[in-house]
mmCIF file of C-alpha atoms and ligand atoms in Angstrom:
data_model
loop_
_atom_site.group_PDB
_atom_site.id
_atom_site.type_symbol
_atom_site.label_atom_id
_atom_site.label_comp_id
_atom_site.label_asym_id
_atom_site.label_seq_id
_atom_site.Cartn_x
_atom_site.Cartn_y
_atom_site.Cartn_z
ATOM 1 C CA UNK D 22 26.304 -15.342 -13.257
ATOM 2 C CA UNK D 23 22.899 -15.852 -12.503
ATOM 3 C CA UNK D 24 20.867 -13.583 -14.094
ATOM 4 C CA UNK D 25 17.440 -12.659 -11.896
ATOM 5 C CA UNK D 26 14.752 -10.907 -13.658
ATOM 6 C CA UNK D 27 13.683 -7.674 -11.616
ATOM 7 C CA UNK D 28 10.861 -6.920 -14.240
ATOM 8 C CA UNK D 29 8.085 -8.695 -12.947
ATOM 9 C CA UNK D 30 7.016 -5.322 -10.319
ATOM 10 C CA UNK D 31 3.609 -4.907 -9.169
ATOM 11 C CA UNK D 32 4.713 -0.694 -9.457
ATOM 12 C CA UNK D 33 4.855 -1.155 -12.725
ATOM 13 C CA UNK D 34 1.455 -0.193 -14.817
ATOM 14 C CA UNK D 35 0.874 -2.929 -16.821
ATOM 15 C CA UNK D 36 1.919 -4.898 -14.449
ATOM 16 C CA UNK D 37 0.412 -3.835 -10.815
ATOM 17 C CA UNK D 38 -3.158 -4.247 -12.533
ATOM 18 C CA UNK D 39 -2.813 -7.254 -14.131
ATOM 19 C CA UNK D 40 -2.196 -8.167 -10.860
ATOM 20 C CA UNK D 41 -4.609 -7.211 -9.510
ATOM 21 C CA UNK D 42 -6.958 -8.497 -12.146
ATOM 22 C CA UNK D 43 -5.381 -12.153 -11.739
ATOM 23 C CA UNK D 44 -4.960 -11.199 -15.246
ATOM 24 C CA UNK D 45 -2.509 -13.632 -16.273
ATOM 25 C CA UNK D 46 -1.788 -13.298 -19.812
ATOM 26 C CA UNK D 47 0.077 -10.195 -19.450
ATOM 27 C CA UNK D 48 2.243 -11.584 -16.827
ATOM 28 C CA UNK D 49 2.897 -14.961 -18.945
ATOM 29 C CA UNK D 50 3.316 -13.002 -22.037
ATOM 30 C CA UNK D 51 6.489 -11.259 -19.904
ATOM 31 C CA UNK D 52 7.916 -14.200 -18.159
ATOM 32 C CA UNK D 53 8.025 -16.368 -20.921
ATOM 33 C CA UNK D 54 10.015 -13.165 -22.675
ATOM 34 C CA UNK D 55 12.517 -12.900 -19.717
ATOM 35 C CA UNK D 56 13.697 -16.848 -20.050
ATOM 36 C CA UNK D 57 13.889 -16.461 -23.630
ATOM 37 C CA UNK D 58 16.402 -13.125 -23.057
ATOM 38 C CA UNK D 59 18.241 -15.246 -20.384
ATOM 39 C CA UNK D 60 16.826 -15.329 -17.301
ATOM 40 C CA UNK D 61 17.630 -17.773 -14.586
ATOM 41 C CA UNK D 62 15.403 -16.487 -12.231
ATOM 42 C CA UNK D 63 12.205 -14.031 -11.804
ATOM 43 C CA UNK D 64 11.959 -11.855 -8.695
ATOM 44 C CA UNK D 65 8.411 -11.390 -8.202
ATOM 45 C CA UNK D 66 7.982 -8.328 -6.542
ATOM 46 C CA UNK D 67 4.458 -7.248 -5.064
ATOM 47 C CA UNK D 68 5.754 -4.373 -3.202
ATOM 48 C CA UNK D 69 4.862 -4.809 0.983
ATOM 49 C CA UNK D 70 1.754 -7.063 0.567
ATOM 50 C CA UNK D 71 0.216 -5.851 3.680
ATOM 51 C CA UNK D 72 -3.877 -6.659 1.665
ATOM 52 C CA UNK D 73 -3.969 -9.661 -0.036
ATOM 53 C CA UNK D 74 -0.438 -10.811 -0.049
ATOM 54 C CA UNK D 75 -0.027 -14.191 0.689
ATOM 55 C CA UNK D 76 -3.491 -14.680 -2.005
ATOM 56 C CA UNK D 77 -1.769 -12.552 -4.657
ATOM 57 C CA UNK D 78 1.966 -14.461 -4.148
ATOM 58 C CA UNK D 79 0.387 -18.002 -4.275
ATOM 59 C CA UNK D 80 -1.516 -17.041 -7.855
ATOM 60 C CA UNK D 81 1.777 -15.845 -9.224
ATOM 61 C CA UNK D 82 3.261 -18.589 -8.385
ATOM 62 C CA UNK D 83 1.261 -20.849 -9.796
ATOM 63 C CA UNK D 84 0.508 -18.753 -12.546
ATOM 64 C CA UNK D 85 4.148 -18.626 -14.110
ATOM 65 C CA UNK D 86 5.445 -21.884 -13.094
ATOM 66 C CA UNK D 87 3.022 -23.468 -15.098
ATOM 67 C CA UNK D 88 3.190 -21.804 -17.541
ATOM 68 C CA UNK D 89 6.892 -21.265 -17.820
ATOM 69 C CA UNK D 90 9.828 -23.733 -15.869
ATOM 70 C CA UNK D 91 11.748 -21.784 -13.929
ATOM 71 C CA UNK D 92 12.588 -20.890 -10.446
ATOM 72 C CA UNK D 93 11.047 -17.763 -9.028
ATOM 73 C CA UNK D 94 12.850 -15.132 -6.513
ATOM 74 C CA UNK D 95 9.987 -14.007 -3.383
ATOM 75 C CA UNK D 96 10.390 -10.660 -2.965
ATOM 76 C CA UNK D 97 8.259 -9.211 -0.088
ATOM 77 C CA UNK D 98 8.162 -7.671 2.818
ATOM 78 C CA UNK D 99 5.237 -9.917 4.248
ATOM 79 C CA UNK D 100 6.213 -13.437 5.558
ATOM 80 C CA UNK D 101 2.950 -14.706 5.427
ATOM 81 C CA UNK D 102 2.866 -13.967 1.827
ATOM 82 C CA UNK D 103 6.666 -15.919 1.377
ATOM 83 C CA UNK D 104 5.396 -18.859 3.348
ATOM 84 C CA UNK D 105 2.504 -18.898 0.693
ATOM 85 C CA UNK D 106 5.233 -18.840 -2.454
ATOM 86 C CA UNK D 107 6.674 -21.509 -0.892
ATOM 87 C CA UNK D 108 3.935 -24.193 -0.428
ATOM 88 C CA UNK D 109 2.948 -23.765 -4.212
ATOM 89 C CA UNK D 110 6.879 -23.144 -5.455
ATOM 90 C CA UNK D 111 8.092 -25.710 -7.576
ATOM 91 C CA UNK D 112 12.042 -25.968 -7.896
ATOM 92 C CA UNK D 113 14.498 -23.901 -5.319
ATOM 93 C CA UNK D 114 13.186 -20.814 -4.495
ATOM 94 C CA UNK D 115 15.132 -17.734 -3.186
ATOM 95 C CA UNK D 116 13.313 -15.649 -0.295
ATOM 96 C CA UNK D 117 14.134 -11.837 -1.002
ATOM 97 C CA UNK D 118 14.893 -11.312 1.902
ATOM 98 C CA UNK D 119 15.658 -11.073 5.333
ATOM 99 C CA UNK D 120 17.816 -7.981 7.271
ATOM 100 C CA UNK D 121 19.967 -8.518 9.632
ATOM 101 C CA UNK D 122 17.930 -8.035 12.582
ATOM 102 C CA UNK D 123 17.373 -10.983 14.828
ATOM 103 C CA UNK D 124 13.513 -10.738 14.963
ATOM 104 C CA UNK D 125 13.795 -11.259 11.163
ATOM 105 C CA UNK D 126 16.431 -14.151 10.255
ATOM 106 C CA UNK D 127 14.237 -16.156 13.777
ATOM 107 C CA UNK D 128 11.261 -15.945 11.540
ATOM 108 C CA UNK D 129 12.985 -16.426 8.152
ATOM 109 C CA UNK D 130 15.584 -18.812 8.400
ATOM 110 C CA UNK D 131 13.661 -21.961 9.543
ATOM 111 C CA UNK D 132 11.683 -21.357 6.571
ATOM 112 C CA UNK D 133 14.820 -21.514 4.377
ATOM 113 C CA UNK D 134 15.290 -25.448 6.133
ATOM 114 C CA UNK D 135 11.999 -26.197 6.186
ATOM 115 C CA UNK D 136 11.418 -25.501 2.533
ATOM 116 C CA UNK D 137 14.914 -25.708 0.864
ATOM 117 C CA UNK D 138 14.916 -22.580 -0.492
ATOM 118 C CA UNK D 139 17.785 -20.073 -0.965
ATOM 119 C CA UNK D 140 17.802 -16.739 1.185
ATOM 120 C CA UNK D 141 18.986 -13.310 0.181
ATOM 121 C CA UNK D 142 20.591 -11.422 3.430
ATOM 122 C CA UNK D 143 19.989 -7.727 3.533
ATOM 123 C CA UNK D 144 23.390 -6.011 5.106
ATOM 124 C CA UNK D 145 21.120 -3.704 6.915
ATOM 125 C CA UNK D 146 19.840 -3.822 10.655
ATOM 126 C CA UNK D 147 18.870 -1.396 12.875
ATOM 127 C CA UNK D 148 20.985 0.863 12.591
ATOM 128 C CA UNK D 149 20.033 1.091 8.968
ATOM 129 C CA UNK D 150 21.647 1.185 6.274
ATOM 130 C CA UNK D 151 25.524 0.148 6.530
ATOM 131 C CA UNK D 152 28.240 3.697 5.999
ATOM 132 C CA UNK D 153 31.339 1.933 5.000
ATOM 133 C CA UNK D 154 32.442 -1.398 3.734
ATOM 134 C CA UNK D 155 33.229 -2.761 7.572
ATOM 135 C CA UNK D 156 29.803 -1.855 9.129
ATOM 136 C CA UNK D 157 28.637 -4.309 5.722
ATOM 137 C CA UNK D 158 30.855 -7.119 6.329
ATOM 138 C CA UNK D 159 29.557 -7.258 10.122
ATOM 139 C CA UNK D 160 26.100 -7.544 9.481
ATOM 140 C CA UNK D 161 27.286 -10.054 6.700
ATOM 141 C CA UNK D 162 28.763 -12.105 9.593
ATOM 142 C CA UNK D 163 25.831 -12.262 11.873
ATOM 143 C CA UNK D 164 23.815 -13.474 8.371
ATOM 144 C CA UNK D 165 26.288 -15.947 8.032
ATOM 145 C CA UNK D 166 26.324 -17.018 11.573
ATOM 146 C CA UNK D 167 22.894 -17.197 12.054
ATOM 147 C CA UNK D 168 22.529 -19.188 8.833
ATOM 148 C CA UNK D 169 24.668 -21.973 10.194
ATOM 149 C CA UNK D 170 22.795 -21.762 13.380
ATOM 150 C CA UNK D 171 19.355 -22.857 11.183
ATOM 151 C CA UNK D 172 21.358 -25.603 9.519
ATOM 152 C CA UNK D 173 21.625 -23.368 6.296
ATOM 153 C CA UNK D 174 24.395 -23.815 3.994
ATOM 154 C CA UNK D 175 26.410 -20.491 3.372
ATOM 155 C CA UNK D 176 25.718 -21.623 -0.324
ATOM 156 C CA UNK D 177 22.466 -20.578 0.534
ATOM 157 C CA UNK D 178 22.311 -17.420 1.868
ATOM 158 C CA UNK D 179 23.485 -14.700 -0.673
ATOM 159 C CA UNK D 180 24.494 -11.687 1.202
ATOM 160 C CA UNK D 181 23.317 -7.912 -0.767
ATOM 161 C CA UNK D 182 25.525 -5.215 0.354
ATOM 162 C CA UNK D 183 23.042 -2.864 -1.359
ATOM 163 C CA UNK D 184 23.974 -0.923 -4.279
ATOM 164 C CA UNK D 185 22.905 2.779 -3.598
ATOM 165 C CA UNK D 186 22.175 5.173 -6.472
ATOM 166 C CA UNK D 187 25.614 6.974 -7.761
ATOM 167 C CA UNK D 188 23.447 9.870 -8.172
ATOM 168 C CA UNK D 189 23.572 10.832 -4.376
ATOM 169 C CA UNK D 190 25.655 8.610 -2.242
ATOM 170 C CA UNK D 191 28.768 8.437 -4.793
ATOM 171 C CA UNK D 192 30.881 6.921 -2.213
ATOM 172 C CA UNK D 193 28.823 4.255 -1.467
ATOM 173 C CA UNK D 194 29.186 2.369 -4.959
ATOM 174 C CA UNK D 195 32.795 1.544 -4.196
ATOM 175 C CA UNK D 196 32.346 0.564 -0.421
ATOM 176 C CA UNK D 197 29.963 -2.088 -1.956
ATOM 177 C CA UNK D 198 32.291 -3.305 -4.252
ATOM 178 C CA UNK D 199 35.179 -3.984 -1.749
ATOM 179 C CA UNK D 200 32.381 -5.423 0.997
ATOM 180 C CA UNK D 201 32.080 -8.342 -1.402
ATOM 181 C CA UNK D 202 35.163 -8.792 -2.371
ATOM 182 C CA UNK D 203 35.604 -9.219 2.165
ATOM 183 C CA UNK D 204 32.384 -11.931 2.135
ATOM 184 C CA UNK D 205 34.507 -14.422 1.025
ATOM 185 C CA UNK D 206 36.332 -15.011 3.633
ATOM 186 C CA UNK D 207 33.111 -15.485 6.147
ATOM 187 C CA UNK D 208 32.710 -18.775 5.880
ATOM 188 C CA UNK D 209 34.064 -21.854 3.843
ATOM 189 C CA UNK D 210 32.812 -22.432 1.363
ATOM 190 C CA UNK D 211 31.717 -18.443 1.050
ATOM 191 C CA UNK D 212 28.110 -17.401 0.599
ATOM 192 C CA UNK D 213 26.839 -16.158 -2.132
ATOM 193 C CA UNK D 214 26.657 -12.285 -3.324
ATOM 194 C CA UNK D 215 23.435 -10.892 -5.298
ATOM 195 C CA UNK D 216 22.534 -6.873 -5.440
ATOM 196 C CA UNK D 217 19.970 -5.463 -6.765
ATOM 197 C CA UNK D 218 21.567 -3.561 -9.717
ATOM 198 C CA UNK D 219 19.177 -0.346 -10.969
ATOM 199 C CA UNK D 220 19.521 0.865 -7.883
ATOM 200 C CA UNK D 221 22.868 2.523 -9.094
ATOM 201 C CA UNK D 222 21.050 4.066 -11.754
ATOM 202 C CA UNK D 223 18.110 5.271 -10.133
ATOM 203 C CA UNK D 224 16.909 9.042 -10.033
ATOM 204 C CA UNK D 225 19.904 9.531 -13.161
ATOM 205 C CA UNK D 226 18.933 10.084 -16.719
ATOM 206 C CA UNK D 227 16.911 7.284 -18.871
ATOM 207 C CA UNK D 228 19.909 7.864 -21.558
ATOM 208 C CA UNK D 229 22.454 6.984 -18.739
ATOM 209 C CA UNK D 230 21.017 4.181 -17.180
ATOM 210 C CA UNK D 231 22.114 1.426 -19.675
ATOM 211 C CA UNK D 232 25.753 2.410 -19.436
ATOM 212 C CA UNK D 233 25.562 2.435 -14.978
ATOM 213 C CA UNK D 234 24.202 -0.826 -14.666
ATOM 214 C CA UNK D 235 26.345 -2.406 -17.024
ATOM 215 C CA UNK D 236 30.017 -1.094 -16.012
ATOM 216 C CA UNK D 237 28.500 -1.783 -12.455
ATOM 217 C CA UNK D 238 28.098 -5.015 -13.385
ATOM 218 C CA UNK D 239 31.060 -5.830 -14.491
ATOM 219 C CA UNK D 240 33.312 -4.325 -12.156
ATOM 220 C CA UNK D 241 30.776 -6.056 -9.592
ATOM 221 C CA UNK D 242 31.249 -9.671 -11.204
ATOM 222 C CA UNK D 243 35.524 -8.708 -11.223
ATOM 223 C CA UNK D 244 34.667 -8.225 -7.408
ATOM 224 C CA UNK D 245 33.228 -12.144 -7.299
ATOM 225 C CA UNK D 246 29.478 -11.134 -7.325
ATOM 226 C CA UNK D 247 27.715 -13.808 -7.726
ATOM 227 C CA UNK D 248 23.894 -13.025 -8.840
ATOM 228 C CA UNK D 249 22.108 -10.621 -10.116
ATOM 229 C CA UNK D 250 18.715 -8.728 -10.219
ATOM 230 C CA UNK D 251 18.715 -7.045 -13.557
ATOM 231 C CA UNK D 252 17.057 -6.721 -16.544
ATOM 232 C CA UNK D 253 17.481 -8.970 -19.059
ATOM 233 C CA UNK D 254 15.805 -7.007 -21.446
ATOM 234 C CA UNK D 255 18.766 -4.922 -21.337
ATOM 235 C CA UNK D 256 20.048 -6.501 -24.655
ATOM 236 C CA UNK D 257 23.225 -4.399 -23.847
ATOM 237 C CA UNK D 258 23.369 -5.436 -20.239
ATOM 238 C CA UNK D 259 23.137 -9.049 -21.585
ATOM 239 C CA UNK D 260 26.065 -8.115 -24.106
ATOM 240 C CA UNK D 261 28.419 -7.029 -21.578
ATOM 241 C CA UNK D 262 27.486 -9.586 -19.765
ATOM 242 C CA UNK D 263 28.761 -12.210 -22.552
ATOM 243 C CA UNK D 264 31.928 -10.205 -23.298
ATOM 244 C CA UNK D 265 33.197 -10.330 -20.183
ATOM 245 C CA UNK D 266 32.645 -14.598 -20.282
ATOM 246 C CA UNK D 267 34.477 -14.415 -23.733
ATOM 247 C CA UNK D 268 37.548 -12.154 -22.399
ATOM 248 C CA UNK D 269 37.821 -14.334 -19.622
ATOM 249 C CA UNK D 270 37.871 -17.810 -21.049
ATOM 250 C CA UNK D 271 34.813 -19.300 -19.445
ATOM 251 C CA UNK D 272 32.863 -19.141 -23.202
ATOM 252 C CA UNK D 273 34.799 -20.189 -26.644
ATOM 253 C CA UNK D 274 35.351 -16.673 -29.049
ATOM 254 C CA UNK D 275 33.524 -16.956 -32.266
ATOM 255 C CA UNK D 276 32.535 -13.498 -34.123
ATOM 256 C CA UNK D 277 29.078 -14.505 -33.969
ATOM 257 C CA UNK D 278 29.659 -14.685 -29.805
ATOM 258 C CA UNK D 279 26.922 -12.146 -29.038
ATOM 259 C CA UNK D 280 23.561 -13.810 -31.785
HETATM 260 N N1 THG I 301 18.080 -6.193 -3.413
HETATM 261 C C1 THG I 301 17.055 -6.963 -3.147
HETATM 262 N N2 THG I 301 15.922 -6.674 -3.808
HETATM 263 C C2 THG I 301 15.411 -5.403 -4.708
HETATM 264 C C3 THG I 301 16.458 -4.728 -4.806
HETATM 265 C C4 THG I 301 17.476 -5.053 -4.187
HETATM 266 N N3 THG I 301 14.543 -5.907 -4.893
HETATM 267 C C5 THG I 301 13.879 -3.974 -5.083
HETATM 268 C C6 THG I 301 14.840 -3.432 -6.573
HETATM 269 N N4 THG I 301 16.427 -3.605 -5.838
HETATM 270 C C7 THG I 301 15.569 -4.825 -7.424
HETATM 271 N N5 THG I 301 14.529 -4.713 -8.344
HETATM 272 C C8 THG I 301 14.118 -3.379 -8.825
HETATM 273 C C9 THG I 301 13.076 -3.108 -10.284
HETATM 274 C C10 THG I 301 13.085 -2.114 -11.222
HETATM 275 C C11 THG I 301 14.198 -0.803 -11.118
HETATM 276 C C12 THG I 301 15.148 -1.268 -9.743
HETATM 277 C C13 THG I 301 14.821 -2.033 -9.107
HETATM 278 C C14 THG I 301 14.123 0.258 -11.923
HETATM 279 N N6 THG I 301 12.551 0.316 -12.498
HETATM 280 C C15 THG I 301 12.468 1.593 -13.217
HETATM 281 C C16 THG I 301 12.424 2.772 -12.419
HETATM 282 O O1 THG I 301 12.043 2.916 -10.864
HETATM 283 O O2 THG I 301 13.280 4.003 -12.688
HETATM 284 C C17 THG I 301 11.525 1.895 -13.688
HETATM 285 C C18 THG I 301 10.682 0.522 -14.685
HETATM 286 C C19 THG I 301 9.366 0.102 -14.819
HETATM 287 O O3 THG I 301 8.228 1.100 -14.719
HETATM 288 O O4 THG I 301 9.451 0.069 -16.231
HETATM 289 O O5 THG I 301 14.718 1.137 -11.370
HETATM 290 O O6 THG I 301 18.528 -4.136 -4.329
HETATM 291 N N7 THG I 301 17.508 -7.759 -2.592
#
C-alpha cells in the first residue's frame, strides 16, 4: 500500500506562510520527516492555485526534490500549475486530480501520457458526488474508458471513490468501500485505488480522529485499496498498517516488528 503524505498543505498556517514567502527551510524539514516516517509520495496541496499557482508549484517541486529523494503528488485545481509541476518533476509524478467530466479528463489525460505520470480520478461529475456505490462505479467506468482512449494504462489511474466525513454522512463510508471492491472488475489489469483518508474524521473531535482514520484504513485495505493520502506522522496509524502486513503474512513476524 502506497503511503501519500497529506501534510504539505497551503491551508496549514506554518507551511502556508513558508510557501508564500518562498522560505524553503520549514518545507524541507517537514518533507524529510515525512519520508523518514514512511511516506512513499508527498501530496503537494496548493489549494485552487488561482494566484501564481504555476510559479508556486514549480518552486515547491524543485525545492523539495533538490533535498529529498521522493516523488510528488501534485494537488491543485489549476491545470497550468499541474503542468508547471510536471515539467520540474523528477521521477513518476501523480496528478491530483481529474474528475469524471469530459472537459477535465480531455485536458489532463494527455499530460499523463506526455510526462509518463499517473493520475487520480475522482468519482465526481456534473451531478456532484455520487450517492451510492453504483453511481461511483459508473463514473469510475468513464475514467477508465477515457484513460484507455488516451493510451494511459489503468495502472497509472488511481480511482478515488471520495471518502466523506462519518460525522454527517454516516451511510456514505460503507458505499465507498463497496464501490472500491467493484472497481477490480473495470479492466484487466484493474485500476489502482486511493482515498483522502482523513476526510472520514473531519469535524469529529480531535480525540476520535486517529481511531476513526486507522480503522477506516484497515477496512479499505481489506477491500483492495492501493494507496492512501494520510498522515504518516500518526504513529498509531502507521503501526496499524504494519500490523496488517504482519497478520496477512506479508512481513515476517518478530516481537520487535513495530520498532
Ligand atoms: N482525495 C484526493 N485528494 C485530496 C483529498 C481526497 N486532497 C486533500 C484531502 N482530500 C486529503 N488531505 C487532507 C489533509 C488534511 C486533512 C484532511 C485531508 C485534515 N487536516 C486537519 C483538519 O483540517 O482538521 C488539520 C491539519 C493541520 O492544520 O495540521 O483533516 O479526498 N484525491
